[in-house]
Amino acid sequence: MDIAHPHTGNQRSLLFRLTQAELDQLFDTLEPVKISALNGAFRGRLMGVSGLNLLPRPLRVALYTVLQSPLNPWRGKYFANGAGSNLWLALNGQVRFAHYVVDSDPQTGTEFLNYNIAQNWQPLRGIRGEARQLDANTVLARMNYQTAQRSVRVLYFTLENH
């Protein structure tokens, strides 16, 4: 599948058709985002969920379509002053769960979302989020889960400023 940069709304919808490996390729071509500069609520859309790549592409796309509907309680993320949380049930933040701070890799200077904070339940503390600029209004991000032994890519998502 052609993974040219999807800079229009129609092309962005093609992201849901990509496998996690194809999203990895695209992600690696994009510029890192200065996450600490993000402010406010961002609408999120899930894709590239680990394990779903085993499904036929049409079935996987159908599942991602359902994940974009109101049936999915995750709405996106909220950023303020180098920290934030996930928004659940409504973009206005009626429920905020799974908090993070913005950290940077000392070797590369690249910023990331660090869920290893006291506010979170222990199982959430292994989450690390990375973000790249897809277009002027859209960030392509990925969630990794880290243990002492390894890091596993869990899923991809987009964030759009509203």
Short mmCIF file of N, CA and C in Angstrom, two decimals, residues 61-144:
data_model
loop_
_atom_site.label_atom_id
_atom_site.label_comp_id
_atom_site.label_asym_id
_atom_site.label_seq_id
_atom_site.Cartn_x
_atom_site.Cartn_y
_atom_site.Cartn_z
N VAL A 61 -10.47 -2.64 8.90
CA VAL A 61 -10.98 -1.30 8.61
C VAL A 61 -12.37 -1.11 9.22
N ALA A 62 -13.20 -2.14 9.15
CA ALA A 62 -14.54 -2.06 9.75
C ALA A 62 -14.44 -1.85 11.26
N LEU A 63 -13.52 -2.55 11.91
CA LEU A 63 -13.34 -2.37 13.36
C LEU A 63 -12.86 -0.96 13.68
N TYR A 64 -11.94 -0.44 12.88
CA TYR A 64 -11.46 0.92 13.13
C TYR A 64 -12.57 1.95 12.90
N THR A 65 -13.47 1.66 11.97
CA THR A 65 -14.61 2.55 11.75
C THR A 65 -15.48 2.60 13.00
N VAL A 66 -15.70 1.46 13.62
CA VAL A 66 -16.47 1.42 14.87
C VAL A 66 -15.74 2.19 15.96
N LEU A 67 -14.40 2.08 15.98
CA LEU A 67 -13.63 2.79 17.00
C LEU A 67 -13.69 4.31 16.84
N GLN A 68 -14.11 4.78 15.66
CA GLN A 68 -14.23 6.23 15.44
C GLN A 68 -15.62 6.73 15.81
N SER A 69 -16.51 5.83 16.16
CA SER A 69 -17.89 6.18 16.48
C SER A 69 -18.03 6.50 17.97
N PRO A 70 -19.19 6.99 18.38
CA PRO A 70 -19.43 7.25 19.81
C PRO A 70 -19.38 6.00 20.69
N LEU A 71 -19.33 4.82 20.10
CA LEU A 71 -19.21 3.60 20.89
C LEU A 71 -17.87 3.51 21.62
N ASN A 72 -16.87 4.16 21.08
CA ASN A 72 -15.55 4.18 21.71
C ASN A 72 -15.52 5.30 22.75
N PRO A 73 -15.31 4.99 24.02
CA PRO A 73 -15.35 6.04 25.05
C PRO A 73 -14.13 6.97 25.04
N TRP A 74 -13.01 6.57 24.41
CA TRP A 74 -11.83 7.43 24.38
C TRP A 74 -12.04 8.51 23.34
N ARG A 75 -11.89 9.77 23.74
CA ARG A 75 -12.14 10.90 22.84
C ARG A 75 -10.87 11.61 22.39
N GLY A 76 -9.78 11.47 23.17
CA GLY A 76 -8.57 12.16 22.79
C GLY A 76 -7.72 12.50 24.00
N LYS A 77 -6.98 13.59 23.90
CA LYS A 77 -6.07 14.00 24.97
C LYS A 77 -6.20 15.48 25.25
N TYR A 78 -5.84 15.82 26.48
CA TYR A 78 -5.81 17.21 26.90
C TYR A 78 -4.39 17.54 27.35
N PHE A 79 -3.87 18.67 26.86
CA PHE A 79 -2.51 19.11 27.19
C PHE A 79 -2.56 20.47 27.85
N ALA A 80 -1.73 20.67 28.88
CA ALA A 80 -1.59 21.97 29.53
C ALA A 80 -0.29 21.99 30.30
N ASN A 81 0.56 22.96 29.98
CA ASN A 81 1.79 23.19 30.76
C ASN A 81 2.67 21.96 30.89
N GLY A 82 2.88 21.23 29.80
CA GLY A 82 3.79 20.09 29.83
C GLY A 82 3.26 18.86 30.51
N ALA A 83 1.94 18.77 30.65
CA ALA A 83 1.31 17.59 31.26
C ALA A 83 -0.06 17.41 30.61
N GLY A 84 -0.76 16.35 31.00
CA GLY A 84 -2.09 16.17 30.45
C GLY A 84 -2.71 14.86 30.87
N SER A 85 -3.81 14.54 30.20
CA SER A 85 -4.54 13.32 30.50
C SER A 85 -5.38 12.92 29.29
N ASN A 86 -5.83 11.68 29.31
CA ASN A 86 -6.72 11.17 28.28
C ASN A 86 -8.14 11.62 28.59
N LEU A 87 -8.89 11.95 27.54
CA LEU A 87 -10.27 12.39 27.68
C LEU A 87 -11.19 11.23 27.34
N TRP A 88 -12.13 10.98 28.21
CA TRP A 88 -13.06 9.87 28.06
C TRP A 88 -14.48 10.39 28.08
N LEU A 89 -15.32 9.85 27.21
CA LEU A 89 -16.76 10.09 27.13
C LEU A 89 -17.15 11.42 26.50
N ALA A 90 -16.33 12.47 26.59
CA ALA A 90 -16.64 13.74 25.95
C ALA A 90 -15.36 14.55 25.83
N LEU A 91 -15.25 15.31 24.72
CA LEU A 91 -14.05 16.12 24.51
C LEU A 91 -13.90 17.20 25.56
N ASN A 92 -14.99 17.58 26.22
CA ASN A 92 -14.88 18.63 27.22
C ASN A 92 -14.24 18.11 28.51
N GLY A 93 -13.83 16.84 28.52
CA GLY A 93 -13.08 16.32 29.64
C GLY A 93 -13.92 15.90 30.82
N GLN A 94 -15.13 15.42 30.58
CA GLN A 94 -15.97 14.98 31.69
C GLN A 94 -15.25 13.94 32.54
N VAL A 95 -14.49 13.09 31.90
CA VAL A 95 -13.71 12.10 32.64
C VAL A 95 -12.28 12.14 32.11
N ARG A 96 -11.33 12.36 33.00
CA ARG A 96 -9.91 12.36 32.62
C ARG A 96 -9.25 11.21 33.36
N PHE A 97 -8.57 10.37 32.58
CA PHE A 97 -7.97 9.17 33.13
C PHE A 97 -6.68 8.89 32.39
N ALA A 98 -5.71 8.34 33.06
CA ALA A 98 -4.39 8.04 32.51
C ALA A 98 -3.66 9.35 32.20
N HIS A 99 -2.99 9.85 33.20
CA HIS A 99 -2.30 11.13 33.13
C HIS A 99 -0.86 10.94 32.69
N TYR A 100 -0.26 12.02 32.20
CA TYR A 100 1.12 11.96 31.73
C TYR A 100 1.79 13.31 31.92
N VAL A 101 3.10 13.27 31.86
CA VAL A 101 3.92 14.48 31.80
C VAL A 101 4.75 14.39 30.53
N VAL A 102 5.16 15.54 30.03
CA VAL A 102 6.02 15.56 28.85
C VAL A 102 7.47 15.51 29.32
N ASP A 103 8.20 14.53 28.84
CA ASP A 103 9.62 14.37 29.13
C ASP A 103 10.39 14.42 27.82
N SER A 104 11.70 14.45 27.92
CA SER A 104 12.50 14.38 26.69
C SER A 104 13.63 13.38 26.87
N ASP A 105 13.96 12.75 25.77
CA ASP A 105 15.04 11.78 25.74
C ASP A 105 16.35 12.55 25.86
N PRO A 106 17.18 12.27 26.86
CA PRO A 106 18.42 13.04 27.05
C PRO A 106 19.40 12.89 25.89
N GLN A 107 19.33 11.80 25.15
CA GLN A 107 20.25 11.58 24.03
C GLN A 107 19.81 12.31 22.77
N THR A 108 18.50 12.32 22.48
CA THR A 108 18.02 12.91 21.23
C THR A 108 17.30 14.23 21.42
N GLY A 109 16.83 14.52 22.64
CA GLY A 109 16.06 15.72 22.89
C GLY A 109 14.60 15.59 22.45
N THR A 110 14.23 14.46 21.86
CA THR A 110 12.87 14.24 21.41
C THR A 110 11.93 14.11 22.60
N GLU A 111 10.81 14.82 22.56
CA GLU A 111 9.85 14.79 23.65
C GLU A 111 8.92 13.58 23.53
N PHE A 112 8.44 13.11 24.68
CA PHE A 112 7.51 11.98 24.70
C PHE A 112 6.57 12.11 25.89
N LEU A 113 5.46 11.38 25.83
CA LEU A 113 4.50 11.33 26.94
C LEU A 113 4.93 10.24 27.90
N ASN A 114 5.12 10.60 29.15
CA ASN A 114 5.59 9.68 30.18
C ASN A 114 4.45 9.46 31.18
N TYR A 115 3.95 8.23 31.22
CA TYR A 115 2.85 7.88 32.12
C TYR A 115 3.35 7.35 33.47
N ASN A 116 4.65 7.33 33.66
CA ASN A 116 5.23 6.80 34.90
C ASN A 116 5.21 7.88 35.99
N ILE A 117 3.99 8.18 36.45
CA ILE A 117 3.80 9.19 37.49
C ILE A 117 2.89 8.62 38.58
N ALA A 118 2.99 9.19 39.77
CA ALA A 118 2.27 8.67 40.93
C ALA A 118 0.75 8.68 40.77
N GLN A 119 0.20 9.59 39.97
CA GLN A 119 -1.26 9.68 39.78
C GLN A 119 -1.84 8.43 39.13
N ASN A 120 -1.03 7.70 38.37
CA ASN A 120 -1.53 6.56 37.61
C ASN A 120 -1.45 5.26 38.37
N TRP A 121 -2.38 4.37 38.06
CA TRP A 121 -2.28 3.00 38.56
C TRP A 121 -1.00 2.40 38.02
N GLN A 122 -0.42 1.50 38.76
CA GLN A 122 0.85 0.88 38.39
C GLN A 122 0.86 0.32 36.96
N PRO A 123 -0.18 -0.40 36.50
CA PRO A 123 -0.12 -0.95 35.14
C PRO A 123 -0.03 0.11 34.03
N LEU A 124 -0.47 1.34 34.31
CA LEU A 124 -0.40 2.40 33.30
C LEU A 124 0.98 3.03 33.20
N ARG A 125 1.80 2.82 34.19
CA ARG A 125 3.08 3.54 34.26
C ARG A 125 4.09 3.11 33.21
N GLY A 126 3.86 2.01 32.53
CA GLY A 126 4.76 1.57 31.46
C GLY A 126 4.48 2.20 30.11
N ILE A 127 3.44 3.03 30.03
CA ILE A 127 3.07 3.64 28.75
C ILE A 127 4.00 4.80 28.43
N ARG A 128 4.39 4.85 27.17
CA ARG A 128 5.21 5.96 26.65
C ARG A 128 4.66 6.32 25.28
N GLY A 129 4.31 7.59 25.10
CA GLY A 129 3.75 8.05 23.83
C GLY A 129 4.73 8.90 23.05
N GLU A 130 4.74 8.69 21.74
CA GLU A 130 5.59 9.47 20.84
C GLU A 130 4.69 10.15 19.82
N ALA A 131 5.11 11.30 19.29
CA ALA A 131 4.27 12.04 18.36
C ALA A 131 5.10 12.64 17.23
N ARG A 132 4.51 12.64 16.04
CA ARG A 132 5.11 13.26 14.86
C ARG A 132 4.05 14.10 14.16
N GLN A 133 4.48 15.14 13.45
CA GLN A 133 3.55 16.04 12.77
C GLN A 133 3.14 15.45 11.43
N LEU A 134 1.85 15.13 11.28
CA LEU A 134 1.34 14.57 10.03
C LEU A 134 1.01 15.67 9.05
N ASP A 135 0.29 16.68 9.50
CA ASP A 135 0.02 17.88 8.71
C ASP A 135 -0.19 19.04 9.68
N ALA A 136 -0.58 20.19 9.18
CA ALA A 136 -0.67 21.38 10.03
C ALA A 136 -1.59 21.21 11.23
N ASN A 137 -2.64 20.40 11.10
CA ASN A 137 -3.62 20.26 12.18
C ASN A 137 -3.66 18.88 12.80
N THR A 138 -2.79 17.98 12.36
CA THR A 138 -2.89 16.59 12.80
C THR A 138 -1.54 16.04 13.22
N VAL A 139 -1.55 15.36 14.36
CA VAL A 139 -0.38 14.67 14.89
C VAL A 139 -0.63 13.17 14.76
N LEU A 140 0.35 12.44 14.28
CA LEU A 140 0.32 10.98 14.29
C LEU A 140 1.12 10.55 15.50
N ALA A 141 0.51 9.78 16.38
CA ALA A 141 1.17 9.38 17.62
C ALA A 141 1.11 7.86 17.77
N ARG A 142 2.00 7.36 18.59
CA ARG A 142 1.97 5.93 18.87
C ARG A 142 2.19 5.71 20.36
N MET A 143 1.56 4.63 20.83
CA MET A 143 1.68 4.26 22.23
C MET A 143 2.51 3.00 22.32
N ASN A 144 3.54 3.08 23.13
CA ASN A 144 4.40 1.93 23.41
C ASN A 144 4.22 1.56 24.87
#
